[in-house]
Coordinates of C-alpha atoms in Angstrom, one line a residue:
X1 CA 48.9 -36.4 76.8
X2 CA 51.1 -34.4 74.5
X3 CA 50.3 -30.6 73.7
X4 CA 49.8 -31.3 70.1
X5 CA 47.1 -33.9 70.5
X6 CA 45.4 -31.8 73.0
X7 CA 44.9 -29.1 70.1
X8 CA 43.8 -31.4 67.5
X9 CA 39.9 -31.8 67.0
X10 CA 38.2 -35.2 67.7
X11 CA 36.5 -37.3 65.0
X12 CA 33.3 -36.3 66.6
X13 CA 34.1 -32.5 66.5
X14 CA 34.8 -32.8 62.8
X15 CA 31.5 -34.5 61.8
X16 CA 29.7 -32.0 64.1
X17 CA 31.1 -29.3 62.3
X18 CA 31.0 -30.7 58.9
X19 CA 27.2 -31.1 59.4
X20 CA 26.6 -27.5 60.8
X21 CA 28.6 -26.2 57.7
X22 CA 26.4 -28.1 55.4
X23 CA 23.4 -26.9 57.1
X24 CA 24.5 -23.3 56.7
X25 CA 25.1 -23.9 52.9
X26 CA 21.9 -25.4 52.5
X27 CA 20.3 -22.5 54.3
X28 CA 22.3 -19.8 51.9
X29 CA 21.2 -21.6 48.9
X30 CA 17.8 -21.6 49.8
X31 CA 17.6 -17.8 50.7
X32 CA 19.5 -17.3 47.5
X33 CA 17.0 -19.2 45.3
X34 CA 13.7 -17.3 47.0
X35 CA 15.4 -14.0 46.3
X36 CA 16.0 -15.1 42.5
X37 CA 12.2 -16.5 42.4
X38 CA 10.9 -13.1 43.7
X39 CA 13.1 -11.0 41.5
X40 CA 12.0 -13.0 38.6
X41 CA 8.3 -12.6 39.4
X42 CA 8.6 -9.1 40.3
X43 CA 10.9 -7.9 37.5
X44 CA 9.9 -9.6 33.6
X45 CA 12.9 -8.1 31.9
X46 CA 14.8 -5.1 32.2
X47 CA 15.0 -4.9 28.5
X48 CA 11.1 -4.4 28.6
X49 CA 11.0 -2.0 31.4
X50 CA 13.8 0.3 30.2
X51 CA 15.8 2.7 32.3
X52 CA 12.7 3.4 34.6
X53 CA 12.2 -0.4 35.1
X54 CA 16.0 -1.0 35.9
X55 CA 15.7 1.7 38.6
X56 CA 12.9 -0.2 40.1
X57 CA 14.8 -2.8 40.4
X58 CA 17.4 -1.1 42.2
X59 CA 14.7 0.1 44.6
X60 CA 13.2 -3.7 45.1
X61 CA 16.9 -4.8 46.0
X62 CA 17.8 -2.1 48.2
X63 CA 14.6 -1.6 49.9
X64 CA 12.4 -4.9 49.6
X65 CA 9.7 -3.5 52.1
X66 CA 8.9 -0.6 49.8
X67 CA 6.4 -0.9 46.6
X68 CA 7.7 1.0 43.6
X69 CA 5.2 2.7 40.8
X70 CA 4.4 0.4 38.0
X71 CA 6.5 1.1 35.0
X72 CA 4.5 1.8 31.7
X73 CA 5.0 0.3 28.4
X74 CA 5.7 3.9 26.8
X75 CA 8.8 3.9 28.9
X76 CA 10.2 1.4 26.6
X77 CA 12.2 3.3 23.9
X78 CA 10.4 1.6 20.9
X79 CA 7.4 0.6 22.5
X80 CA 8.3 -3.2 21.5
X81 CA 6.7 -4.7 24.7
X82 CA 3.5 -2.9 24.4
X83 CA 3.1 -3.9 20.6
X84 CA 4.2 -7.5 21.5
X85 CA 1.7 -7.6 24.7
X86 CA -1.5 -6.7 22.2
X87 CA -0.2 -9.0 19.5
X88 CA -0.2 -11.7 22.2
X89 CA -3.6 -10.7 23.4
X90 CA -5.3 -10.8 20.1
X91 CA -3.7 -14.0 19.4
X92 CA -5.2 -15.4 22.6
X93 CA -8.5 -14.3 21.5
X94 CA -8.8 -10.8 23.6
X95 CA -10.1 -8.6 21.0
X96 CA -12.1 -6.3 23.7
X97 CA -10.0 -3.4 22.5
X98 CA -10.1 -2.9 18.6
X99 CA -7.0 -0.9 17.2
X100 CA -7.6 2.6 15.8
X101 CA -6.4 1.3 12.6
X102 CA -9.1 -1.5 12.1
X103 CA -11.4 -0.8 9.6
X104 CA -15.0 -0.1 10.6
X105 CA -17.3 -2.6 9.3
X106 CA -20.6 -1.5 7.5
X107 CA -23.8 -1.4 9.4
X108 CA -26.2 -4.3 8.5
X109 CA -28.7 -3.2 6.1
X110 CA -28.7 -1.2 2.9
X111 CA -26.3 1.5 2.4
X112 CA -26.8 4.7 0.7
X113 CA -24.9 3.6 -2.4
X114 CA -27.3 0.6 -2.6
X115 CA -30.3 2.9 -3.2
X116 CA -32.4 1.9 -6.4
X117 CA -34.2 4.7 -8.1
X118 CA -38.0 3.9 -8.1
X119 CA -38.7 5.6 -11.1
X120 CA -37.2 4.8 -14.4
X121 CA -37.0 8.1 -16.7
X122 CA -38.9 7.3 -19.7
X123 CA -37.0 7.9 -23.1
X124 CA -37.6 11.3 -25.0
X125 CA -38.7 11.5 -28.2
X126 CA -35.8 12.3 -30.5
X127 CA -36.3 15.1 -33.2
X128 CA -36.7 14.2 -36.6
X129 CA -33.4 15.2 -38.5
X130 CA -35.3 15.5 -41.7
X131 CA -37.4 18.0 -40.2
X132 CA -35.3 20.5 -38.5
X133 CA -36.5 23.3 -36.1
X134 CA -36.8 26.4 -38.0
X135 CA -36.8 30.3 -37.2
X136 CA -37.8 33.3 -39.3
X137 CA -35.4 34.3 -42.2
X138 CA -36.0 38.0 -40.6
X139 CA -37.4 39.5 -37.4
X140 CA -40.7 41.4 -39.0
X141 CA -43.8 39.1 -40.2
X142 CA -45.6 39.9 -43.4
X143 CA -45.3 38.9 -46.9
X144 CA -45.3 40.8 -50.1
X145 CA -45.1 38.7 -53.2
X146 CA -45.9 34.8 -53.0
X147 CA -44.7 31.9 -54.5
X148 CA -45.9 31.1 -58.0
X149 CA -47.1 34.8 -58.7
X150 CA -47.0 36.3 -62.2
X151 CA -45.5 39.6 -63.2
X152 CA -43.2 41.4 -65.6
X153 CA -40.1 40.9 -63.2
X154 CA -40.2 37.3 -63.7
X155 CA -39.5 35.3 -66.7
X156 CA -42.1 32.9 -65.8
X157 CA -43.3 32.7 -62.2
X158 CA -42.2 33.9 -58.6
X159 CA -40.0 31.2 -57.4
X160 CA -40.2 32.2 -53.7
X161 CA -41.8 34.4 -51.1
X162 CA -40.8 38.2 -50.4
X163 CA -40.1 39.7 -46.8
X164 CA -40.7 43.4 -47.6
X165 CA -38.3 44.7 -44.8
X166 CA -36.0 47.9 -44.6
X167 CA -32.4 47.6 -46.3
X168 CA -29.7 46.7 -43.8
X169 CA -32.2 44.3 -41.8
X170 CA -30.5 41.3 -40.4
X171 CA -30.9 38.0 -42.2
X172 CA -31.1 34.8 -39.7
X173 CA -30.3 31.3 -40.5
X174 CA -33.5 29.3 -40.5
X175 CA -31.8 26.2 -39.3
X176 CA -28.4 24.7 -38.6
X177 CA -26.5 23.9 -42.0
X178 CA -23.6 25.2 -43.8
X179 CA -23.4 28.6 -45.7
X180 CA -21.9 29.6 -49.1
X181 CA -22.3 32.6 -51.2
X182 CA -22.4 33.7 -54.7
X183 CA -23.4 36.3 -57.2
X184 CA -26.3 36.0 -59.9
X185 CA -27.4 38.7 -61.8
X186 CA -31.0 38.1 -61.3
X187 CA -31.0 37.3 -57.6
X188 CA -28.2 39.6 -56.9
X189 CA -25.9 39.0 -53.8
X190 CA -27.1 35.7 -52.4
X191 CA -26.7 33.4 -49.4
X192 CA -27.3 29.5 -49.6
X193 CA -27.7 27.4 -46.4
X194 CA -27.5 23.8 -46.9
X195 CA -29.5 21.9 -44.4
X196 CA -28.5 18.4 -42.7
X197 CA -31.5 16.9 -44.9
X198 CA -29.8 18.2 -48.3
X199 CA -32.7 21.0 -48.6
X200 CA -31.5 24.4 -49.5
X201 CA -32.8 27.9 -48.5
X202 CA -31.6 31.0 -50.6
X203 CA -31.4 34.3 -49.4
X204 CA -31.5 36.8 -52.4
X205 CA -31.0 40.3 -53.4
X206 CA -28.8 41.1 -50.3
X207 CA -26.8 44.2 -49.5
X208 CA -24.0 42.4 -47.7
X209 CA -22.7 39.0 -46.3
X210 CA -21.8 38.5 -42.5
X211 CA -20.7 34.8 -43.3
X212 CA -19.4 34.1 -46.2
X213 CA -19.0 30.4 -45.9
X214 CA -18.8 27.4 -43.3
X215 CA -21.2 26.0 -40.5
X216 CA -23.6 28.1 -38.9
X217 CA -26.5 27.4 -36.2
X218 CA -30.0 28.5 -36.3
X219 CA -30.6 32.1 -35.4
X220 CA -27.1 33.3 -36.8
X221 CA -27.2 36.3 -38.4
X222 CA -25.6 35.6 -42.1
X223 CA -26.1 38.7 -44.1
X224 CA -28.0 42.0 -44.2
X225 CA -31.4 42.9 -46.4
X226 CA -30.4 44.7 -49.9
X227 CA -31.8 45.5 -53.5
X228 CA -29.0 44.0 -55.4
X229 CA -29.8 42.0 -58.9
X230 CA -33.2 42.4 -60.5
X231 CA -34.8 44.5 -57.7
X232 CA -37.0 47.4 -57.4
X233 CA -36.3 48.0 -53.9
X234 CA -35.1 46.5 -50.6
X235 CA -36.6 43.2 -49.6
X236 CA -35.6 39.8 -49.1
X237 CA -36.5 37.1 -51.5
X238 CA -36.4 33.6 -49.9
X239 CA -37.0 30.2 -51.5
X240 CA -36.9 26.5 -50.4
X241 CA -35.2 24.1 -52.4
X242 CA -35.3 20.2 -51.4
X243 CA -32.4 18.1 -52.3
X244 CA -32.4 17.0 -55.9
X245 CA -35.5 19.3 -56.8
X246 CA -36.4 22.9 -57.9
X247 CA -38.2 25.7 -55.9
X248 CA -41.1 24.8 -53.8
X249 CA -43.5 26.8 -51.9
X250 CA -41.6 28.1 -49.0
X251 CA -45.2 28.9 -46.9
X252 CA -46.2 25.6 -46.4
X253 CA -42.6 24.5 -45.1
X254 CA -42.8 27.1 -42.7
X255 CA -46.2 26.0 -41.4
X256 CA -45.0 22.6 -41.3
X257 CA -42.1 23.4 -39.0
X258 CA -44.7 25.5 -36.8
X259 CA -44.3 29.4 -38.0
X260 CA -46.6 31.3 -40.1
X261 CA -44.7 34.1 -41.8
X262 CA -47.7 35.9 -42.9

């Protein structure tokens, strides 16, 4: 046999070599597939695990028999994986852990704002605007000349009541109203208080004014007692004149408003 023919492999040897090569390739492919499957199960995503996850992958590949610590979701730069996992859990019906941002639901039953008052307040009576609350025009009680008295000091009859108090005593607004002032040769310096119902109160024989015009409140100091005009000494001459009427007796007016100036 020639040397070249002796060096060539036979057909049987070629077939055997081909079978061995095919077996080796199949064994290599199976090992590669197993490693890829283990890699996918052990490491879901490098993007999800971040830098720490990539390091864990390296350890798994280099040291297969060593179990690395679990990578936390907080290792991800923007926590995207954690949020996605929470959303998927909620979508799947796992609501055992509520978010801190979830609104608290109200407890069953009546709430504090649902309470209803047990008692309804009764309406309070309103004051009669035609009958205002009244105070004394001076601090001192006691009367001098009464309404309708006759005498040489009046052309007809006395048209008011007199309070014999010292000159300079304060004169008060008997109720709310509006003040105007004027001079009269018989009444002297006088202040006229017009009440809300149109009634006027006249304060006469004054020494001086404190309020010449404008609104006043009950009890405000409006003037000072004097002896101006047709007067024999300091006193306050006080009159009540209902709207559209002449002077009336002030004593019943005071008494009807709960005051007795005597």
